[in-house]
Coordinates of C-alpha atoms in Angstrom, one line a residue:
X1 CA 3.7 44.4 15.4
X2 CA 0.2 43.2 15.2
X3 CA 0.4 43.0 11.5
X4 CA 4.0 40.5 11.1
X5 CA 2.4 38.2 13.6
X6 CA -1.0 38.0 11.3
X7 CA 1.0 37.2 8.0
X8 CA 3.4 35.0 9.7
X9 CA 0.5 32.9 10.8
X10 CA -1.2 33.0 8.2
X11 CA 1.7 32.2 6.0
X12 CA 1.9 28.9 8.6
X13 CA -1.6 27.7 7.1
X14 CA -0.7 28.5 3.6
X15 CA 2.7 26.1 4.1
X16 CA 1.0 23.3 6.4
X17 CA -1.4 23.5 3.6
X18 CA 0.7 23.3 0.9
X19 CA 3.0 20.9 2.3
X20 CA -0.2 18.3 3.5
X21 CA -1.3 18.6 -0.3
X22 CA 2.0 17.7 -1.6
X23 CA 2.1 14.7 0.9
X24 CA -1.3 13.5 -0.3
X25 CA 0.1 13.7 -4.3
X26 CA 2.7 11.9 -3.0
X27 CA 1.5 9.0 -1.4
X28 CA -1.9 8.9 -4.2
X29 CA 1.3 9.0 -6.6
X30 CA 3.5 6.0 -4.8
X31 CA 0.3 4.1 -4.2
X32 CA -0.6 4.5 -8.6
X33 CA 2.5 3.3 -9.6
X34 CA 2.6 0.4 -7.0
X35 CA -0.7 -0.8 -8.3
X36 CA 0.5 -0.5 -12.1
X37 CA 3.4 -2.5 -11.2
X38 CA 1.3 -5.0 -10.0
X39 CA -1.2 -4.4 -12.5
X40 CA 1.8 -5.2 -15.3
X41 CA 3.1 -8.3 -13.4
X42 CA 0.0 -10.0 -12.8
X43 CA -1.1 -9.3 -16.8
X44 CA 2.3 -10.6 -17.8
X45 CA 1.9 -13.3 -15.5
X46 CA -1.1 -14.5 -17.0
X47 CA -0.6 -14.0 -20.7
X48 CA 2.4 -16.4 -20.5
X49 CA 0.1 -19.2 -18.9
X50 CA -2.7 -18.6 -21.4
X51 CA -1.1 -17.8 -24.4
X52 CA -0.8 -21.1 -26.7
X53 CA 3.1 -22.6 -26.4
X54 CA 5.5 -23.2 -23.8
X55 CA 9.3 -22.2 -22.7
X56 CA 10.2 -25.6 -24.2
X57 CA 8.5 -25.5 -27.5
X58 CA 10.8 -23.2 -29.5
X59 CA 13.7 -26.2 -29.1
X60 CA 13.6 -29.4 -31.0
X61 CA 10.8 -31.7 -30.5
X62 CA 11.5 -33.3 -26.3
X63 CA 11.0 -36.5 -25.2
X64 CA 8.1 -36.2 -22.5
X65 CA 10.0 -37.2 -19.5
X66 CA 12.6 -34.4 -20.7
X67 CA 9.4 -32.1 -20.7
X68 CA 7.8 -33.6 -17.5
X69 CA 11.2 -33.0 -16.0
X70 CA 11.8 -29.4 -17.1
X71 CA 8.0 -28.5 -16.0
X72 CA 9.3 -29.6 -12.7
X73 CA 12.6 -28.5 -12.1
X74 CA 10.8 -24.5 -13.2
X75 CA 7.7 -25.6 -11.4
X76 CA 5.3 -25.5 -14.6
X77 CA 3.8 -28.6 -12.8
X78 CA 2.6 -26.8 -9.6
X79 CA -1.2 -25.1 -9.2
X80 CA -1.6 -21.7 -11.1
X81 CA -2.4 -19.8 -7.8
X82 CA 1.1 -21.2 -6.1
X83 CA 3.0 -20.0 -9.3
X84 CA 2.0 -16.9 -9.2
X85 CA 2.3 -16.6 -5.2
X86 CA 5.9 -17.7 -6.0
X87 CA 6.2 -15.1 -8.6
X88 CA 5.6 -12.1 -7.0
X89 CA 7.3 -13.5 -3.7
X90 CA 10.5 -14.0 -6.4
X91 CA 9.7 -10.3 -7.5
X92 CA 9.5 -9.1 -4.4
X93 CA 12.7 -10.5 -3.8
X94 CA 14.5 -8.8 -6.7
X95 CA 14.5 -13.0 -8.1
X96 CA 13.4 -12.7 -12.1
X97 CA 14.3 -15.9 -13.0
X98 CA 17.4 -18.1 -14.5
X99 CA 17.2 -17.2 -18.5
X100 CA 17.2 -20.6 -20.5
X101 CA 18.5 -18.8 -23.6
X102 CA 21.8 -16.9 -21.2
X103 CA 21.8 -20.4 -19.0
X104 CA 22.5 -17.8 -15.9
X105 CA 20.4 -15.3 -13.2
X106 CA 18.5 -13.1 -15.3
X107 CA 19.5 -10.2 -12.5
X108 CA 23.3 -11.4 -12.9
X109 CA 23.0 -11.0 -16.6
X110 CA 21.4 -7.4 -16.0
X111 CA 23.6 -5.9 -13.5
X112 CA 26.6 -6.7 -15.6
X113 CA 25.0 -4.7 -18.5
X114 CA 24.6 -2.2 -16.2
X115 CA 27.4 -0.2 -16.3
X116 CA 27.3 -0.2 -20.5
X117 CA 23.9 1.1 -20.5
X118 CA 25.1 4.1 -17.9
X119 CA 27.5 5.5 -20.0
X120 CA 25.1 5.5 -22.4
X121 CA 23.2 7.4 -20.7
X122 CA 26.0 10.3 -19.6
X123 CA 27.1 10.4 -22.8
X124 CA 23.9 11.5 -24.3
X125 CA 23.3 13.4 -21.5
X126 CA 26.6 15.2 -22.3
X127 CA 26.1 15.5 -25.5
X128 CA 22.8 16.6 -24.7
X129 CA 23.8 19.2 -21.9
X130 CA 26.5 20.9 -24.6
X131 CA 24.0 21.5 -27.2
X132 CA 21.5 22.7 -25.1
X133 CA 24.2 25.1 -23.2
X134 CA 26.4 26.2 -26.0
X135 CA 23.1 28.0 -27.6
X136 CA 23.3 30.5 -24.9
X137 CA 26.3 31.7 -25.1
X138 CA 25.5 33.1 -28.7
X139 CA 22.0 33.4 -29.3
X140 CA 20.7 33.4 -32.7
X141 CA 24.0 32.6 -34.0
X142 CA 25.3 30.1 -36.4
X143 CA 26.2 27.9 -34.5
X144 CA 22.9 28.3 -32.3
X145 CA 20.7 28.2 -35.3
X146 CA 22.7 24.8 -36.9
X147 CA 22.3 22.8 -33.6
X148 CA 18.5 23.9 -33.5
X149 CA 18.1 23.0 -37.2
X150 CA 20.4 19.2 -35.9
X151 CA 17.5 19.1 -33.5
X152 CA 14.4 19.4 -35.2
X153 CA 15.6 17.3 -38.1
X154 CA 16.6 14.5 -35.3
X155 CA 13.3 14.6 -34.0
X156 CA 12.0 14.3 -37.6
X157 CA 13.8 11.5 -38.7
X158 CA 12.3 8.0 -37.3
X159 CA 14.1 6.0 -35.3
X160 CA 15.1 2.9 -36.8
X161 CA 15.6 4.9 -40.1
X162 CA 17.7 6.9 -38.3
X163 CA 19.5 3.9 -36.2
X164 CA 20.5 2.2 -40.3
X165 CA 21.9 5.3 -41.7
X166 CA 24.1 6.3 -38.8
X167 CA 25.2 2.4 -38.5
X168 CA 26.3 2.5 -42.2
X169 CA 27.6 5.9 -41.6
X170 CA 30.2 5.6 -38.3
X171 CA 30.3 1.3 -38.9
X172 CA 30.6 1.0 -43.0
X173 CA 31.7 4.0 -44.4
X174 CA 34.3 5.6 -41.8
X175 CA 34.8 2.2 -39.6
X176 CA 34.5 3.7 -36.4
X177 CA 32.5 0.8 -34.9
X178 CA 33.2 -2.8 -34.7
X179 CA 32.2 -5.5 -37.4

């Protein structure tokens, strides 16, 4: 049994090395992800402040007093470091701000659309699984070849063109979509 003890201790060293290596890898990837998210949020903040124009320039010309009141309301007249701090603290707390277009909180708008998004994702997952599992029943059969050809055609068609054709097909030709 001396050889069993050697095998088990060697396996323990290998398992420790793999586990330690995997832990280091996961921690490194999490830190890289946090850095990339911070970088994207910072660049978004900076570009929105540096580029010409503002959030109220697309509307009709507003009097100077109204523009000043809007700037105070949305803290656009605060110093840039304070705006950045408030922006980052808001993001960390899940506050994505208030939509001027929809006149409601952005998080409220996002959470209202989550069920629709999840239904589309789950529907696509079910269709993808069916297209992947059905050929397993009869490999190299006509159904397998047809689904393979359909998948290759879907990959070859440009998404914009494919969405236009499908919109025309389902909406106009077959009247399956609401106008």
